[in-house]
Amino acid sequence: QAAERSDVALVVCDATEGLTDADLRAVDQAARAKCATLLVMNKWDLAQPDLDHITGELRAKSRQRPPVEVCSAVSGEGLHRLIPAALRLYERRRARIPTRELNEAIREFAEERPGPRKGRRRLSLRYLVQVDSSPPTLRLDVNDHGLITRDYGFWLENRLRRRFELEGVPLILQIRDRGGS
């Protein structure tokens, strides 16, 4: 319930235990509540786990891909970074992305990885516009919604996150048929 009332959630994990299934469930619950998420590894002074491994695990198991901060509540190390990191997520959650930049991005993405094909038809990314913020909601016009595979949709979402610095921010991608070939 707290995540549903919040714009940003700080999911605090015990660094001595590493990233647990319960931590991943909390990250997922915050994402479902459309809450921007920051993963905080507490007790960093005691454990110092491999951040590359934790980040990789988050990328594999969380669509929202929250950023990771480390701290020690006892010593105070790293605490000064938490509020600025949460505020950055809040601002990214509220951000408006110019339509021109969105459409430049989908043109580049389509060149990098052309859309899936079914028979003689290939998915064509037509137009991308932001229709809402808090959280960012993007509407993508395509030639045939039925051509989008789950894999391609996730790839597109991940590329948009990376391009517009939306890691840890909920992103809603609405797909709309616009016909044509």
PDB file of N, CA and C in Angstrom, residues 79-123:
ATOM      1  N   LEU A  79      25.042   7.432   3.056  1.00  0.00           N
ATOM      2  CA  LEU A  79      23.668   7.915   3.287  1.00  0.00           C
ATOM      3  C   LEU A  79      23.395   9.225   2.559  1.00  0.00           C
ATOM      4  N   HIS A  80      24.425  10.060   2.419  1.00  0.00           N
ATOM      5  CA  HIS A  80      24.257  11.359   1.768  1.00  0.00           C
ATOM      6  C   HIS A  80      23.877  11.221   0.291  1.00  0.00           C
ATOM      7  N   ARG A  81      24.066  10.057  -0.309  1.00  0.00           N
ATOM      8  CA  ARG A  81      23.737   9.855  -1.728  1.00  0.00           C
ATOM      9  C   ARG A  81      22.296   9.407  -1.946  1.00  0.00           C
ATOM     10  N   LEU A  82      21.610   8.954  -0.908  1.00  0.00           N
ATOM     11  CA  LEU A  82      20.285   8.356  -1.095  1.00  0.00           C
ATOM     12  C   LEU A  82      19.221   9.375  -1.499  1.00  0.00           C
ATOM     13  N   ILE A  83      19.145  10.489  -0.802  1.00  0.00           N
ATOM     14  CA  ILE A  83      18.111  11.493  -1.130  1.00  0.00           C
ATOM     15  C   ILE A  83      18.342  12.071  -2.528  1.00  0.00           C
ATOM     16  N   PRO A  84      19.575  12.484  -2.888  1.00  0.00           N
ATOM     17  CA  PRO A  84      19.766  12.960  -4.267  1.00  0.00           C
ATOM     18  C   PRO A  84      19.417  11.903  -5.323  1.00  0.00           C
ATOM     19  N   ALA A  85      19.741  10.635  -5.056  1.00  0.00           N
ATOM     20  CA  ALA A  85      19.404   9.568  -6.010  1.00  0.00           C
ATOM     21  C   ALA A  85      17.886   9.412  -6.123  1.00  0.00           C
ATOM     22  N   ALA A  86      17.188   9.472  -5.004  1.00  0.00           N
ATOM     23  CA  ALA A  86      15.720   9.368  -5.023  1.00  0.00           C
ATOM     24  C   ALA A  86      15.101  10.566  -5.744  1.00  0.00           C
ATOM     25  N   LEU A  87      15.647  11.748  -5.536  1.00  0.00           N
ATOM     26  CA  LEU A  87      15.130  12.943  -6.217  1.00  0.00           C
ATOM     27  C   LEU A  87      15.365  12.871  -7.728  1.00  0.00           C
ATOM     28  N   ARG A  88      16.500  12.319  -8.155  1.00  0.00           N
ATOM     29  CA  ARG A  88      16.745  12.139  -9.597  1.00  0.00           C
ATOM     30  C   ARG A  88      15.693  11.204 -10.201  1.00  0.00           C
ATOM     31  N   LEU A  89      15.381  10.126  -9.483  1.00  0.00           N
ATOM     32  CA  LEU A  89      14.349   9.204  -9.965  1.00  0.00           C
ATOM     33  C   LEU A  89      12.988   9.899 -10.035  1.00  0.00           C
ATOM     34  N   TYR A  90      12.689  10.698  -9.035  1.00  0.00           N
ATOM     35  CA  TYR A  90      11.419  11.434  -9.022  1.00  0.00           C
ATOM     36  C   TYR A  90      11.326  12.360 -10.236  1.00  0.00           C
ATOM     37  N   GLU A  91      12.414  13.074 -10.532  1.00  0.00           N
ATOM     38  CA  GLU A  91      12.418  13.982 -11.681  1.00  0.00           C
ATOM     39  C   GLU A  91      12.313  13.215 -12.997  1.00  0.00           C
ATOM     40  N   ARG A  92      12.998  12.086 -13.110  1.00  0.00           N
ATOM     41  CA  ARG A  92      12.909  11.287 -14.336  1.00  0.00           C
ATOM     42  C   ARG A  92      11.503  10.722 -14.497  1.00  0.00           C
ATOM     43  N   ARG A  93      10.856  10.397 -13.396  1.00  0.00           N
ATOM     44  CA  ARG A  93       9.483   9.881 -13.441  1.00  0.00           C
ATOM     45  C   ARG A  93       8.520  10.933 -13.980  1.00  0.00           C
ATOM     46  N   ARG A  94       8.801  12.197 -13.703  1.00  0.00           N
ATOM     47  CA  ARG A  94       7.937  13.312 -14.116  1.00  0.00           C
ATOM     48  C   ARG A  94       8.347  13.922 -15.453  1.00  0.00           C
ATOM     49  N   ALA A  95       9.468  13.484 -16.006  1.00  0.00           N
ATOM     50  CA  ALA A  95      10.048  14.128 -17.186  1.00  0.00           C
ATOM     51  C   ALA A  95       9.158  14.006 -18.420  1.00  0.00           C
ATOM     52  N   ARG A  96       9.262  15.013 -19.273  1.00  0.00           N
ATOM     53  CA  ARG A  96       8.633  14.989 -20.595  1.00  0.00           C
ATOM     54  C   ARG A  96       9.746  14.833 -21.612  1.00  0.00           C
ATOM     55  N   ILE A  97       9.577  13.916 -22.536  1.00  0.00           N
ATOM     56  CA  ILE A  97      10.574  13.670 -23.573  1.00  0.00           C
ATOM     57  C   ILE A  97      10.029  14.232 -24.880  1.00  0.00           C
ATOM     58  N   PRO A  98      10.784  15.115 -25.528  1.00  0.00           N
ATOM     59  CA  PRO A  98      10.293  15.695 -26.789  1.00  0.00           C
ATOM     60  C   PRO A  98      10.007  14.626 -27.843  1.00  0.00           C
ATOM     61  N   THR A  99       8.921  14.814 -28.569  1.00  0.00           N
ATOM     62  CA  THR A  99       8.498  13.859 -29.594  1.00  0.00           C
ATOM     63  C   THR A  99       9.594  13.657 -30.640  1.00  0.00           C
ATOM     64  N   ARG A 100      10.275  14.711 -31.012  1.00  0.00           N
ATOM     65  CA  ARG A 100      11.352  14.603 -31.997  1.00  0.00           C
ATOM     66  C   ARG A 100      12.420  13.619 -31.531  1.00  0.00           C
ATOM     67  N   GLU A 101      12.815  13.705 -30.250  1.00  0.00           N
ATOM     68  CA  GLU A 101      13.831  12.791 -29.708  1.00  0.00           C
ATOM     69  C   GLU A 101      13.325  11.354 -29.664  1.00  0.00           C
ATOM     70  N   LEU A 102      12.060  11.172 -29.320  1.00  0.00           N
ATOM     71  CA  LEU A 102      11.481   9.824 -29.286  1.00  0.00           C
ATOM     72  C   LEU A 102      11.503   9.196 -30.677  1.00  0.00           C
ATOM     73  N   ASN A 103      11.145   9.976 -31.693  1.00  0.00           N
ATOM     74  CA  ASN A 103      11.089   9.433 -33.053  1.00  0.00           C
ATOM     75  C   ASN A 103      12.474   9.215 -33.645  1.00  0.00           C
ATOM     76  N   GLU A 104      13.449  10.034 -33.269  1.00  0.00           N
ATOM     77  CA  GLU A 104      14.834   9.767 -33.669  1.00  0.00           C
ATOM     78  C   GLU A 104      15.272   8.429 -33.072  1.00  0.00           C
ATOM     79  N   ALA A 105      14.900   8.207 -31.826  1.00  0.00           N
ATOM     80  CA  ALA A 105      15.286   6.968 -31.143  1.00  0.00           C
ATOM     81  C   ALA A 105      14.680   5.751 -31.832  1.00  0.00           C
ATOM     82  N   ILE A 106      13.384   5.767 -32.150  1.00  0.00           N
ATOM     83  CA  ILE A 106      12.797   4.566 -32.760  1.00  0.00           C
ATOM     84  C   ILE A 106      13.341   4.330 -34.163  1.00  0.00           C
ATOM     85  N   ARG A 107      13.709   5.393 -34.877  1.00  0.00           N
ATOM     86  CA  ARG A 107      14.338   5.193 -36.191  1.00  0.00           C
ATOM     87  C   ARG A 107      15.678   4.469 -36.019  1.00  0.00           C
ATOM     88  N   GLU A 108      16.468   4.914 -35.036  1.00  0.00           N
ATOM     89  CA  GLU A 108      17.755   4.259 -34.775  1.00  0.00           C
ATOM     90  C   GLU A 108      17.562   2.816 -34.320  1.00  0.00           C
ATOM     91  N   PHE A 109      16.568   2.588 -33.452  1.00  0.00           N
ATOM     92  CA  PHE A 109      16.315   1.233 -32.963  1.00  0.00           C
ATOM     93  C   PHE A 109      15.910   0.309 -34.107  1.00  0.00           C
ATOM     94  N   ALA A 110      15.061   0.819 -35.017  1.00  0.00           N
ATOM     95  CA  ALA A 110      14.605   0.008 -36.146  1.00  0.00           C
ATOM     96  C   ALA A 110      15.766  -0.343 -37.082  1.00  0.00           C
ATOM     97  N   GLU A 111      16.740   0.577 -37.209  1.00  0.00           N
ATOM     98  CA  GLU A 111      17.926   0.275 -38.020  1.00  0.00           C
ATOM     99  C   GLU A 111      18.815  -0.749 -37.316  1.00  0.00           C
ATOM    100  N   GLU A 112      18.927  -0.595 -35.993  1.00  0.00           N
ATOM    101  CA  GLU A 112      19.765  -1.505 -35.208  1.00  0.00           C
ATOM    102  C   GLU A 112      19.197  -2.928 -35.205  1.00  0.00           C
ATOM    103  N   ARG A 113      17.880  -3.025 -35.040  1.00  0.00           N
ATOM    104  CA  ARG A 113      17.224  -4.331 -34.980  1.00  0.00           C
ATOM    105  C   ARG A 113      15.853  -4.204 -35.642  1.00  0.00           C
ATOM    106  N   PRO A 114      15.774  -4.544 -36.919  1.00  0.00           N
ATOM    107  CA  PRO A 114      14.481  -4.447 -37.609  1.00  0.00           C
ATOM    108  C   PRO A 114      13.412  -5.269 -36.890  1.00  0.00           C
ATOM    109  N   GLY A 115      12.181  -4.824 -37.017  1.00  0.00           N
ATOM    110  CA  GLY A 115      11.073  -5.491 -36.354  1.00  0.00           C
ATOM    111  C   GLY A 115      10.884  -6.924 -36.820  1.00  0.00           C
ATOM    112  N   PRO A 116      10.211  -7.727 -35.998  1.00  0.00           N
ATOM    113  CA  PRO A 116       9.954  -9.129 -36.361  1.00  0.00           C
ATOM    114  C   PRO A 116       9.114  -9.233 -37.632  1.00  0.00           C
ATOM    115  N   ARG A 117       9.206 -10.378 -38.241  1.00  0.00           N
ATOM    116  CA  ARG A 117       8.511 -10.671 -39.488  1.00  0.00           C
ATOM    117  C   ARG A 117       7.550 -11.831 -39.291  1.00  0.00           C
ATOM    118  N   LYS A 118       6.435 -11.764 -39.987  1.00  0.00           N
ATOM    119  CA  LYS A 118       5.513 -12.895 -40.052  1.00  0.00           C
ATOM    120  C   LYS A 118       5.128 -13.022 -41.522  1.00  0.00           C
ATOM    121  N   GLY A 119       5.632 -14.076 -42.145  1.00  0.00           N
ATOM    122  CA  GLY A 119       5.414 -14.218 -43.587  1.00  0.00           C
ATOM    123  C   GLY A 119       6.143 -13.103 -44.322  1.00  0.00           C
ATOM    124  N   ARG A 120       5.397 -12.367 -45.124  1.00  0.00           N
ATOM    125  CA  ARG A 120       6.001 -11.272 -45.893  1.00  0.00           C
ATOM    126  C   ARG A 120       5.904  -9.936 -45.173  1.00  0.00           C
ATOM    127  N   ARG A 121       5.198  -9.928 -44.048  1.00  0.00           N
ATOM    128  CA  ARG A 121       5.012  -8.650 -43.326  1.00  0.00           C
ATOM    129  C   ARG A 121       6.054  -8.499 -42.227  1.00  0.00           C
ATOM    130  N   ARG A 122       6.592  -7.284 -42.112  1.00  0.00           N
ATOM    131  CA  ARG A 122       7.555  -6.959 -41.068  1.00  0.00           C
ATOM    132  C   ARG A 122       6.982  -5.810 -40.240  1.00  0.00           C
ATOM    133  N   LEU A 123       7.208  -5.883 -38.932  1.00  0.00           N
ATOM    134  CA  LEU A 123       6.786  -4.820 -38.040  1.00  0.00           C
ATOM    135  C   LEU A 123       7.483  -3.517 -38.428  1.00  0.00           C
TER     136      LEU A 123
END
